[in-house]
Amino acid sequence: MIERVDAAMRDLGAAATLDAEPWLGAAIEADAAAGRFAGWATSTVVDENTGTAILSREVFEALHARARITATWPVGNAGLLHVYGYLLSTAPTPYGLKRERWLGADLARACGLPDDAFVPWSSPRTLLDRATSAAERLFSRAPLVRERLETGVTGVTALAARGDGSQGTTTALGYALESEDVRRFVTLFPIDDAPAVRRELRAGPPRLRWNAAR
């Protein structure tokens, strides 16, 4: 399935690929109609590990046009970019392809869900709907670390603890931004070394993390 998408992206371009796959274009339209993107903050497509964009500007603009969101390259809606954008990304990173968090089983298991819980075509629910539900559950149960930023916004990291329903050694990490008591998600991904992340958060200094942008 994903190979077909890669071929369409190469041969037809981003807009036509979104049209061709209901779990992409139609899902984005459904999310927009339901107001789901409003629950997500903003993010840059420039990866903090590589310093390069994980999507082309063409894909960035096609995604935001489909979602009817005004955005200025390279900063856009985090839900749109981290969910659907990552599915379309083939840019290498030190941790592999971004799409693997949704196509693989690690994040699903870390969230205590079936292995295919985030495979886009495995459910009639959109992937953003499923990812949002998982993020809400994680933030309601996991210990939270807050970092007050100079902008007045608070960065909030939710890091799942053992015994919370996750399976194996991988844990789920969620990141959000809070302002005026409104929380908007930025990202959700699996990690293997939770103690290292906790040490990094304690060491500071406070900053925007995991490709969040303002």
PDB file of N, CA and C in Angstrom, residues 70-122:
ATOM      1  N   THR A  70      -4.151  27.827   6.585  1.00  0.00           N
ATOM      2  CA  THR A  70      -3.153  28.768   6.098  1.00  0.00           C
ATOM      3  C   THR A  70      -1.850  28.543   6.847  1.00  0.00           C
ATOM      4  N   ALA A  71      -0.781  28.327   6.107  1.00  0.00           N
ATOM      5  CA  ALA A  71       0.521  28.066   6.720  1.00  0.00           C
ATOM      6  C   ALA A  71       1.609  28.643   5.826  1.00  0.00           C
ATOM      7  N   THR A  72       2.699  29.026   6.458  1.00  0.00           N
ATOM      8  CA  THR A  72       3.838  29.576   5.735  1.00  0.00           C
ATOM      9  C   THR A  72       5.046  28.671   5.932  1.00  0.00           C
ATOM     10  N   TRP A  73       5.521  28.124   4.843  1.00  0.00           N
ATOM     11  CA  TRP A  73       6.685  27.245   4.853  1.00  0.00           C
ATOM     12  C   TRP A  73       7.813  27.837   5.690  1.00  0.00           C
ATOM     13  N   PRO A  74       8.439  27.044   6.567  1.00  0.00           N
ATOM     14  CA  PRO A  74       8.282  25.599   6.777  1.00  0.00           C
ATOM     15  C   PRO A  74       7.455  25.243   8.019  1.00  0.00           C
ATOM     16  N   VAL A  75       6.685  26.195   8.552  1.00  0.00           N
ATOM     17  CA  VAL A  75       5.924  25.951   9.781  1.00  0.00           C
ATOM     18  C   VAL A  75       4.452  25.741   9.457  1.00  0.00           C
ATOM     19  N   GLY A  76       3.903  24.632   9.921  1.00  0.00           N
ATOM     20  CA  GLY A  76       2.504  24.338   9.645  1.00  0.00           C
ATOM     21  C   GLY A  76       1.849  23.624  10.813  1.00  0.00           C
ATOM     22  N   ASN A  77       0.675  23.076  10.568  1.00  0.00           N
ATOM     23  CA  ASN A  77      -0.072  22.391  11.616  1.00  0.00           C
ATOM     24  C   ASN A  77       0.614  21.087  11.989  1.00  0.00           C
ATOM     25  N   ALA A  78       0.868  20.907  13.287  1.00  0.00           N
ATOM     26  CA  ALA A  78       1.616  19.737  13.740  1.00  0.00           C
ATOM     27  C   ALA A  78       0.869  18.432  13.491  1.00  0.00           C
ATOM     28  N   GLY A  79      -0.443  18.424  13.677  1.00  0.00           N
ATOM     29  CA  GLY A  79      -1.204  17.212  13.420  1.00  0.00           C
ATOM     30  C   GLY A  79      -1.140  16.809  11.963  1.00  0.00           C
ATOM     31  N   LEU A  80      -1.272  17.778  11.090  1.00  0.00           N
ATOM     32  CA  LEU A  80      -1.211  17.517   9.652  1.00  0.00           C
ATOM     33  C   LEU A  80       0.170  17.017   9.242  1.00  0.00           C
ATOM     34  N   LEU A  81       1.210  17.658   9.756  1.00  0.00           N
ATOM     35  CA  LEU A  81       2.567  17.305   9.353  1.00  0.00           C
ATOM     36  C   LEU A  81       3.053  16.016  10.005  1.00  0.00           C
ATOM     37  N   HIS A  82       2.814  15.864  11.310  1.00  0.00           N
ATOM     38  CA  HIS A  82       3.344  14.702  12.020  1.00  0.00           C
ATOM     39  C   HIS A  82       2.552  13.432  11.726  1.00  0.00           C
ATOM     40  N   VAL A  83       1.343  13.582  11.247  1.00  0.00           N
ATOM     41  CA  VAL A  83       0.543  12.399  10.913  1.00  0.00           C
ATOM     42  C   VAL A  83       0.604  12.148   9.407  1.00  0.00           C
ATOM     43  N   TYR A  84      -0.060  12.963   8.622  1.00  0.00           N
ATOM     44  CA  TYR A  84      -0.123  12.706   7.183  1.00  0.00           C
ATOM     45  C   TYR A  84       1.179  13.054   6.471  1.00  0.00           C
ATOM     46  N   GLY A  85       1.838  14.120   6.923  1.00  0.00           N
ATOM     47  CA  GLY A  85       3.107  14.465   6.315  1.00  0.00           C
ATOM     48  C   GLY A  85       4.147  13.381   6.506  1.00  0.00           C
ATOM     49  N   TYR A  86       4.193  12.820   7.709  1.00  0.00           N
ATOM     50  CA  TYR A  86       5.171  11.770   7.971  1.00  0.00           C
ATOM     51  C   TYR A  86       4.894  10.526   7.137  1.00  0.00           C
ATOM     52  N   LEU A  87       3.631  10.250   6.861  1.00  0.00           N
ATOM     53  CA  LEU A  87       3.316   9.103   6.005  1.00  0.00           C
ATOM     54  C   LEU A  87       3.900   9.280   4.604  1.00  0.00           C
ATOM     55  N   LEU A  88       3.989  10.515   4.159  1.00  0.00           N
ATOM     56  CA  LEU A  88       4.475  10.795   2.805  1.00  0.00           C
ATOM     57  C   LEU A  88       5.977  11.045   2.758  1.00  0.00           C
ATOM     58  N   SER A  89       6.613  11.109   3.919  1.00  0.00           N
ATOM     59  CA  SER A  89       8.033  11.438   3.960  1.00  0.00           C
ATOM     60  C   SER A  89       8.903  10.211   3.706  1.00  0.00           C
ATOM     61  N   THR A  90       9.898  10.387   2.843  1.00  0.00           N
ATOM     62  CA  THR A  90      10.894   9.338   2.608  1.00  0.00           C
ATOM     63  C   THR A  90      12.290   9.837   2.973  1.00  0.00           C
ATOM     64  N   ALA A  91      12.363  10.952   3.705  1.00  0.00           N
ATOM     65  CA  ALA A  91      13.653  11.508   4.105  1.00  0.00           C
ATOM     66  C   ALA A  91      14.259  10.682   5.231  1.00  0.00           C
ATOM     67  N   PRO A  92      15.512  10.295   5.104  1.00  0.00           N
ATOM     68  CA  PRO A  92      16.146   9.497   6.160  1.00  0.00           C
ATOM     69  C   PRO A  92      16.434  10.343   7.405  1.00  0.00           C
ATOM     70  N   THR A  93      16.316   9.727   8.573  1.00  0.00           N
ATOM     71  CA  THR A  93      16.679  10.357   9.841  1.00  0.00           C
ATOM     72  C   THR A  93      17.492   9.350  10.639  1.00  0.00           C
ATOM     73  N   PRO A  94      18.153   9.786  11.711  1.00  0.00           N
ATOM     74  CA  PRO A  94      18.920   8.827  12.524  1.00  0.00           C
ATOM     75  C   PRO A  94      18.058   7.718  13.111  1.00  0.00           C
ATOM     76  N   TYR A  95      16.735   7.945  13.169  1.00  0.00           N
ATOM     77  CA  TYR A  95      15.833   6.952  13.763  1.00  0.00           C
ATOM     78  C   TYR A  95      14.997   6.227  12.712  1.00  0.00           C
ATOM     79  N   GLY A  96      15.397   6.335  11.461  1.00  0.00           N
ATOM     80  CA  GLY A  96      14.643   5.697  10.399  1.00  0.00           C
ATOM     81  C   GLY A  96      13.642   6.649   9.773  1.00  0.00           C
ATOM     82  N   LEU A  97      12.723   6.116   8.984  1.00  0.00           N
ATOM     83  CA  LEU A  97      11.721   6.937   8.328  1.00  0.00           C
ATOM     84  C   LEU A  97      10.637   7.344   9.316  1.00  0.00           C
ATOM     85  N   LYS A  98      10.178   8.582   9.197  1.00  0.00           N
ATOM     86  CA  LYS A  98       9.156   9.100  10.108  1.00  0.00           C
ATOM     87  C   LYS A  98       7.863   8.293  10.047  1.00  0.00           C
ATOM     88  N   ARG A  99       7.562   7.747   8.881  1.00  0.00           N
ATOM     89  CA  ARG A  99       6.295   7.019   8.706  1.00  0.00           C
ATOM     90  C   ARG A  99       6.212   5.758   9.551  1.00  0.00           C
ATOM     91  N   GLU A 100       7.356   5.243   9.977  1.00  0.00           N
ATOM     92  CA  GLU A 100       7.357   3.962  10.682  1.00  0.00           C
ATOM     93  C   GLU A 100       6.628   4.016  12.024  1.00  0.00           C
ATOM     94  N   ARG A 101       6.510   5.210  12.619  1.00  0.00           N
ATOM     95  CA  ARG A 101       5.765   5.267  13.888  1.00  0.00           C
ATOM     96  C   ARG A 101       4.311   4.893  13.677  1.00  0.00           C
ATOM     97  N   TRP A 102       3.791   5.141  12.475  1.00  0.00           N
ATOM     98  CA  TRP A 102       2.392   4.808  12.176  1.00  0.00           C
ATOM     99  C   TRP A 102       2.261   3.435  11.524  1.00  0.00           C
ATOM    100  N   LEU A 103       3.189   3.065  10.672  1.00  0.00           N
ATOM    101  CA  LEU A 103       3.077   1.794   9.962  1.00  0.00           C
ATOM    102  C   LEU A 103       3.580   0.613  10.785  1.00  0.00           C
ATOM    103  N   GLY A 104       4.520   0.862  11.701  1.00  0.00           N
ATOM    104  CA  GLY A 104       5.054  -0.199  12.548  1.00  0.00           C
ATOM    105  C   GLY A 104       4.214  -0.409  13.791  1.00  0.00           C
ATOM    106  N   ALA A 105       4.676  -1.319  14.631  1.00  0.00           N
ATOM    107  CA  ALA A 105       3.905  -1.695  15.822  1.00  0.00           C
ATOM    108  C   ALA A 105       4.418  -1.059  17.109  1.00  0.00           C
ATOM    109  N   ASP A 106       5.590  -0.435  17.087  1.00  0.00           N
ATOM    110  CA  ASP A 106       6.203   0.030  18.333  1.00  0.00           C
ATOM    111  C   ASP A 106       5.339   1.038  19.084  1.00  0.00           C
ATOM    112  N   LEU A 107       4.871   2.059  18.398  1.00  0.00           N
ATOM    113  CA  LEU A 107       4.064   3.072  19.078  1.00  0.00           C
ATOM    114  C   LEU A 107       2.740   2.485  19.553  1.00  0.00           C
ATOM    115  N   ALA A 108       2.110   1.680  18.723  1.00  0.00           N
ATOM    116  CA  ALA A 108       0.840   1.059  19.120  1.00  0.00           C
ATOM    117  C   ALA A 108       1.022   0.231  20.387  1.00  0.00           C
ATOM    118  N   ARG A 109       2.068  -0.573  20.429  1.00  0.00           N
ATOM    119  CA  ARG A 109       2.311  -1.392  21.613  1.00  0.00           C
ATOM    120  C   ARG A 109       2.607  -0.522  22.828  1.00  0.00           C
ATOM    121  N   ALA A 110       3.381   0.550  22.625  1.00  0.00           N
ATOM    122  CA  ALA A 110       3.708   1.455  23.727  1.00  0.00           C
ATOM    123  C   ALA A 110       2.463   2.130  24.286  1.00  0.00           C
ATOM    124  N   CYS A 111       1.442   2.265  23.437  1.00  0.00           N
ATOM    125  CA  CYS A 111       0.178   2.853  23.872  1.00  0.00           C
ATOM    126  C   CYS A 111      -0.809   1.802  24.361  1.00  0.00           C
ATOM    127  N   GLY A 112      -0.380   0.531  24.402  1.00  0.00           N
ATOM    128  CA  GLY A 112      -1.255  -0.531  24.857  1.00  0.00           C
ATOM    129  C   GLY A 112      -2.342  -0.887  23.861  1.00  0.00           C
ATOM    130  N   LEU A 113      -2.047  -0.708  22.576  1.00  0.00           N
ATOM    131  CA  LEU A 113      -3.029  -0.933  21.518  1.00  0.00           C
ATOM    132  C   LEU A 113      -2.600  -2.076  20.606  1.00  0.00           C
ATOM    133  N   PRO A 114      -3.511  -2.606  19.797  1.00  0.00           N
ATOM    134  CA  PRO A 114      -3.135  -3.645  18.831  1.00  0.00           C
ATOM    135  C   PRO A 114      -2.055  -3.153  17.878  1.00  0.00           C
ATOM    136  N   ASP A 115      -1.285  -4.084  17.343  1.00  0.00           N
ATOM    137  CA  ASP A 115      -0.143  -3.722  16.504  1.00  0.00           C
ATOM    138  C   ASP A 115      -0.501  -2.818  15.329  1.00  0.00           C
ATOM    139  N   ASP A 116      -1.679  -3.004  14.761  1.00  0.00           N
ATOM    140  CA  ASP A 116      -2.056  -2.226  13.580  1.00  0.00           C
ATOM    141  C   ASP A 116      -2.924  -1.019  13.921  1.00  0.00           C
ATOM    142  N   ALA A 117      -2.900  -0.595  15.167  1.00  0.00           N
ATOM    143  CA  ALA A 117      -3.803   0.477  15.601  1.00  0.00           C
ATOM    144  C   ALA A 117      -3.622   1.769  14.828  1.00  0.00           C
ATOM    145  N   PHE A 118      -2.391   2.024  14.356  1.00  0.00           N
ATOM    146  CA  PHE A 118      -2.140   3.279  13.655  1.00  0.00           C
ATOM    147  C   PHE A 118      -1.894   3.102  12.159  1.00  0.00           C
ATOM    148  N   VAL A 119      -2.048   1.890  11.658  1.00  0.00           N
ATOM    149  CA  VAL A 119      -1.933   1.701  10.211  1.00  0.00           C
ATOM    150  C   VAL A 119      -3.110   2.432   9.566  1.00  0.00           C
ATOM    151  N   PRO A 120      -2.859   3.380   8.685  1.00  0.00           N
ATOM    152  CA  PRO A 120      -3.930   4.278   8.220  1.00  0.00           C
ATOM    153  C   PRO A 120      -5.155   3.570   7.659  1.00  0.00           C
ATOM    154  N   TRP A 121      -4.943   2.503   6.893  1.00  0.00           N
ATOM    155  CA  TRP A 121      -6.050   1.836   6.219  1.00  0.00           C
ATOM    156  C   TRP A 121      -6.661   0.700   7.037  1.00  0.00           C
ATOM    157  N   SER A 122      -6.280   0.571   8.299  1.00  0.00           N
ATOM    158  CA  SER A 122      -6.779  -0.539   9.125  1.00  0.00           C
ATOM    159  C   SER A 122      -8.092  -0.229   9.823  1.00  0.00           C
TER     160      SER A 122
END
